[in-house]
mmCIF file of C-alpha atoms in Angstrom:
data_model
loop_
_atom_site.group_PDB
_atom_site.id
_atom_site.type_symbol
_atom_site.label_atom_id
_atom_site.label_comp_id
_atom_site.label_asym_id
_atom_site.label_seq_id
_atom_site.Cartn_x
_atom_site.Cartn_y
_atom_site.Cartn_z
ATOM 1 C CA MET U 849 87.041 30.563 -29.019
ATOM 2 C CA ILE U 850 88.712 29.391 -25.820
ATOM 3 C CA ARG U 851 90.883 26.295 -25.829
ATOM 4 C CA ARG U 852 93.948 24.827 -24.133
ATOM 5 C CA ALA U 853 97.118 26.725 -24.928
ATOM 6 C CA LYS U 854 99.975 25.318 -26.979
ATOM 7 C CA LEU U 855 103.665 25.655 -26.124
ATOM 8 C CA SER U 856 104.157 27.757 -29.255
ATOM 9 C CA GLU U 857 101.672 30.325 -27.856
ATOM 10 C CA ILE U 858 103.589 31.092 -24.657
ATOM 11 C CA SER U 859 105.418 33.938 -26.410
ATOM 12 C CA ASP U 860 102.049 35.404 -27.493
ATOM 13 C CA ILE U 861 100.788 35.184 -23.916
ATOM 14 C CA LEU U 862 103.924 36.898 -22.592
ATOM 15 C CA THR U 863 103.470 39.671 -25.158
ATOM 16 C CA ILE U 864 99.936 40.160 -23.830
ATOM 17 C CA THR U 865 101.004 40.173 -20.162
ATOM 18 C CA ARG U 866 103.776 42.691 -20.902
ATOM 19 C CA ALA U 867 101.297 44.923 -22.742
ATOM 20 C CA CYS U 868 98.900 44.620 -19.786
ATOM 21 C CA ALA U 869 101.702 45.479 -17.332
ATOM 22 C CA THR U 870 102.614 48.578 -19.356
ATOM 23 C CA TYR U 871 98.956 49.588 -19.579
ATOM 24 C CA MET U 872 98.449 49.155 -15.821
ATOM 25 C CA ARG U 873 101.653 51.032 -14.936
ATOM 26 C CA ALA U 874 100.444 53.967 -17.047
ATOM 27 C CA GLN U 875 97.398 54.060 -14.733
ATOM 28 C CA GLY U 876 99.513 53.884 -11.582
ATOM 29 C CA ILE U 877 98.770 50.187 -10.993
ATOM 30 C CA PHE U 878 101.999 48.326 -10.302
ATOM 31 C CA GLN U 879 100.563 44.815 -10.287
ATOM 32 C CA TRP U 880 102.759 42.941 -12.764
ATOM 33 C CA ASN U 881 106.498 43.436 -13.216
ATOM 34 C CA GLU U 882 109.687 41.674 -14.304
ATOM 35 C CA HIS U 883 109.113 39.010 -11.603
ATOM 36 C CA TYR U 884 105.541 38.140 -12.570
ATOM 37 C CA PRO U 885 104.095 36.602 -14.608
ATOM 38 C CA THR U 886 106.986 34.565 -15.960
ATOM 39 C CA LYS U 887 107.493 32.201 -18.848
ATOM 40 C CA GLU U 888 108.282 29.470 -16.315
ATOM 41 C CA ALA U 889 104.922 29.929 -14.596
ATOM 42 C CA PHE U 890 103.061 29.651 -17.903
ATOM 43 C CA VAL U 891 105.051 26.559 -18.923
ATOM 44 C CA LYS U 892 104.107 24.895 -15.608
ATOM 45 C CA ASP U 893 100.470 25.859 -16.199
ATOM 46 C CA LEU U 894 100.664 24.403 -19.707
ATOM 47 C CA ASN U 895 102.249 21.167 -18.490
ATOM 48 C CA ARG U 896 99.413 20.774 -15.930
ATOM 49 C CA GLU U 897 96.931 21.390 -18.803
ATOM 50 C CA GLU U 898 95.538 24.415 -16.947
ATOM 51 C CA LEU U 899 96.460 27.228 -19.356
ATOM 52 C CA TYR U 900 93.802 28.410 -21.802
ATOM 53 C CA VAL U 901 93.863 30.981 -24.582
ATOM 54 C CA LEU U 902 91.179 33.166 -26.075
ATOM 55 C CA LEU U 903 91.369 33.419 -29.864
ATOM 56 C CA LYS U 904 89.972 36.089 -32.158
ATOM 57 C CA ASP U 905 90.535 35.616 -35.888
ATOM 58 C CA SER U 906 93.069 32.865 -35.063
ATOM 59 C CA ASN U 907 95.128 35.277 -32.917
ATOM 60 C CA VAL U 908 95.704 34.880 -29.182
ATOM 61 C CA ILE U 909 94.199 37.959 -27.508
ATOM 62 C CA GLY U 910 93.822 36.657 -23.970
ATOM 63 C CA ALA U 911 94.606 33.859 -21.557
ATOM 64 C CA VAL U 912 93.623 32.418 -18.201
ATOM 65 C CA VAL U 913 94.842 29.715 -15.851
ATOM 66 C CA VAL U 914 92.117 27.480 -14.396
ATOM 67 C CA SER U 915 93.848 25.400 -11.748
ATOM 68 C CA THR U 916 93.061 22.966 -8.964
ATOM 69 C CA LEU U 917 96.327 23.834 -7.199
ATOM 70 C CA MET U 918 96.034 26.021 -4.101
ATOM 71 C CA ASP U 919 99.068 28.245 -3.579
ATOM 72 C CA ASP U 920 100.543 28.310 -0.067
ATOM 73 C CA GLU U 921 99.876 32.057 0.115
ATOM 74 C CA TYR U 922 96.145 31.228 0.256
ATOM 75 C CA LEU U 923 96.407 29.062 3.405
ATOM 76 C CA PRO U 924 95.668 31.875 5.941
ATOM 77 C CA ILE U 925 92.455 32.923 4.175
ATOM 78 C CA GLN U 926 89.160 31.926 5.803
ATOM 79 C CA TRP U 927 87.460 30.620 2.657
ATOM 80 C CA LEU U 928 83.701 30.184 2.415
ATOM 81 C CA THR U 929 84.006 26.534 1.365
ATOM 82 C CA GLU U 930 86.247 23.687 2.472
ATOM 83 C CA ASN U 931 89.628 23.358 0.799
ATOM 84 C CA GLY U 932 90.093 20.507 -1.632
ATOM 85 C CA ASN U 933 87.422 20.833 -4.294
ATOM 86 C CA ASN U 934 87.981 24.314 -5.666
ATOM 87 C CA ILE U 935 89.137 26.010 -8.835
ATOM 88 C CA TYR U 936 91.731 28.796 -8.770
ATOM 89 C CA VAL U 937 91.850 31.453 -11.466
ATOM 90 C CA HIS U 938 95.246 33.012 -12.138
ATOM 91 C CA ARG U 939 96.926 35.282 -14.670
ATOM 92 C CA LEU U 940 93.750 36.375 -16.448
ATOM 93 C CA CYS U 941 94.794 38.725 -19.238
ATOM 94 C CA VAL U 942 93.320 40.362 -22.318
ATOM 95 C CA HIS U 943 95.502 42.468 -24.588
ATOM 96 C CA PRO U 944 94.786 46.181 -23.939
ATOM 97 C CA ASP U 945 93.758 46.612 -27.601
ATOM 98 C CA HIS U 946 90.861 44.231 -26.910
ATOM 99 C CA GLN U 947 89.859 45.280 -23.387
ATOM 100 C CA GLY U 948 86.408 46.667 -22.692
ATOM 101 C CA LYS U 949 84.771 44.341 -25.219
ATOM 102 C CA GLY U 950 83.624 41.540 -22.892
ATOM 103 C CA TYR U 951 86.564 39.180 -23.436
ATOM 104 C CA ALA U 952 87.502 39.003 -19.743
ATOM 105 C CA GLN U 953 83.850 38.143 -19.046
ATOM 106 C CA LYS U 954 84.111 35.292 -21.579
ATOM 107 C CA LEU U 955 87.246 33.958 -19.905
ATOM 108 C CA MET U 956 85.571 34.068 -16.482
ATOM 109 C CA ASP U 957 82.395 32.481 -17.899
ATOM 110 C CA PHE U 958 84.625 29.694 -19.206
ATOM 111 C CA ALA U 959 86.349 29.181 -15.820
ATOM 112 C CA GLU U 960 83.074 29.220 -13.885
ATOM 113 C CA THR U 961 81.349 26.870 -16.332
ATOM 114 C CA HIS U 962 84.322 24.501 -16.095
ATOM 115 C CA ALA U 963 84.004 24.569 -12.296
ATOM 116 C CA ARG U 964 80.240 23.942 -12.346
ATOM 117 C CA THR U 965 80.472 21.194 -14.978
ATOM 118 C CA ASN U 966 83.099 19.387 -12.907
ATOM 119 C CA ALA U 967 81.215 19.802 -9.591
ATOM 120 C CA TYR U 968 83.733 22.067 -7.851
ATOM 121 C CA HIS U 969 82.457 23.900 -4.776
ATOM 122 C CA SER U 970 83.820 27.319 -5.658
ATOM 123 C CA VAL U 971 86.071 29.520 -7.764
ATOM 124 C CA ARG U 972 88.834 31.359 -5.923
ATOM 125 C CA LEU U 973 91.198 34.089 -7.045
ATOM 126 C CA ASP U 974 93.120 37.131 -5.963
ATOM 127 C CA THR U 975 93.411 40.604 -7.411
ATOM 128 C CA PHE U 976 95.627 43.555 -6.611
ATOM 129 C CA SER U 977 94.293 45.916 -3.949
ATOM 130 C CA GLN U 978 95.263 48.934 -6.062
ATOM 131 C CA ASN U 979 93.354 47.661 -9.120
ATOM 132 C CA LYS U 980 89.845 48.974 -8.444
ATOM 133 C CA ARG U 981 88.665 48.017 -11.949
ATOM 134 C CA ASN U 982 89.432 44.340 -11.326
ATOM 135 C CA GLN U 983 87.816 44.424 -7.888
ATOM 136 C CA HIS U 984 84.624 45.853 -9.381
ATOM 137 C CA PHE U 985 84.768 43.251 -12.184
ATOM 138 C CA TYR U 986 84.840 40.318 -9.735
ATOM 139 C CA GLU U 987 82.399 41.805 -7.229
ATOM 140 C CA THR U 988 79.885 42.414 -10.038
ATOM 141 C CA ARG U 989 80.164 38.713 -10.881
ATOM 142 C CA GLY U 990 79.215 37.801 -7.298
ATOM 143 C CA TYR U 991 82.652 37.152 -5.803
ATOM 144 C CA GLN U 992 83.063 37.908 -2.096
ATOM 145 C CA LYS U 993 86.228 39.582 -0.794
ATOM 146 C CA LEU U 994 87.577 37.538 2.115
ATOM 147 C CA GLY U 995 91.053 38.698 3.087
ATOM 148 C CA ASP U 996 94.468 39.836 1.942
ATOM 149 C CA ILE U 997 97.694 38.128 0.972
ATOM 150 C CA PHE U 998 101.083 39.547 -0.032
ATOM 151 C CA PHE U 999 103.470 38.848 -2.887
ATOM 152 C CA PRO U 1000 106.559 40.860 -1.869
ATOM 153 C CA LYS U 1001 108.266 40.504 -5.264
ATOM 154 C CA GLN U 1002 105.240 42.116 -6.900
ATOM 155 C CA SER U 1003 104.235 44.884 -4.520
ATOM 156 C CA GLU U 1004 104.221 46.201 -0.974
ATOM 157 C CA HIS U 1005 100.436 46.454 -1.321
ATOM 158 C CA PRO U 1006 98.201 43.452 -0.593
ATOM 159 C CA PHE U 1007 96.192 41.330 -2.971
ATOM 160 C CA HIS U 1008 92.535 40.747 -2.084
ATOM 161 C CA CYS U 1009 91.288 37.156 -2.147
ATOM 162 C CA TYR U 1010 87.835 36.453 -3.556
ATOM 163 C CA GLU U 1011 85.587 33.405 -3.726
ATOM 164 C CA LEU U 1012 82.447 32.569 -5.672
ATOM 165 C CA VAL U 1013 80.456 29.712 -4.168
ATOM 166 C CA LEU U 1014 78.820 27.580 -6.866
#
């Protein structure tokens, strides 16, 4: 089940993102670190009612942010659709113990269905250029890679921006 997150679940989400960061680092993917994602970011997402959790047996095993807010870092990208009526997916995570079982697909299905139901033009996101698994995941879903942005506190490597036109 996917539903809006509760404040009391932020610690569960942070446990998941830390486990994901450790898992990625073990594979040589330095995407998340002590600067990202933060508790403050998730609290802001929660306060905007844009943070969702994935539950299995009443336990939080994943999360996603489905936002209408376009980050300034995205401004240079030549998007496929006009700015203003788009959904942005951020901080998608599934605990490593539950990866490879289709849960990330469920979270993306949820985000894309939300966008279609609410007549948004597209779904936009970014993923780390060194994370080939994530790139394949989004490209298989029909997302088009459009350009690169940088988050210097996270990595010297770029993040690829993707868009799915609905």
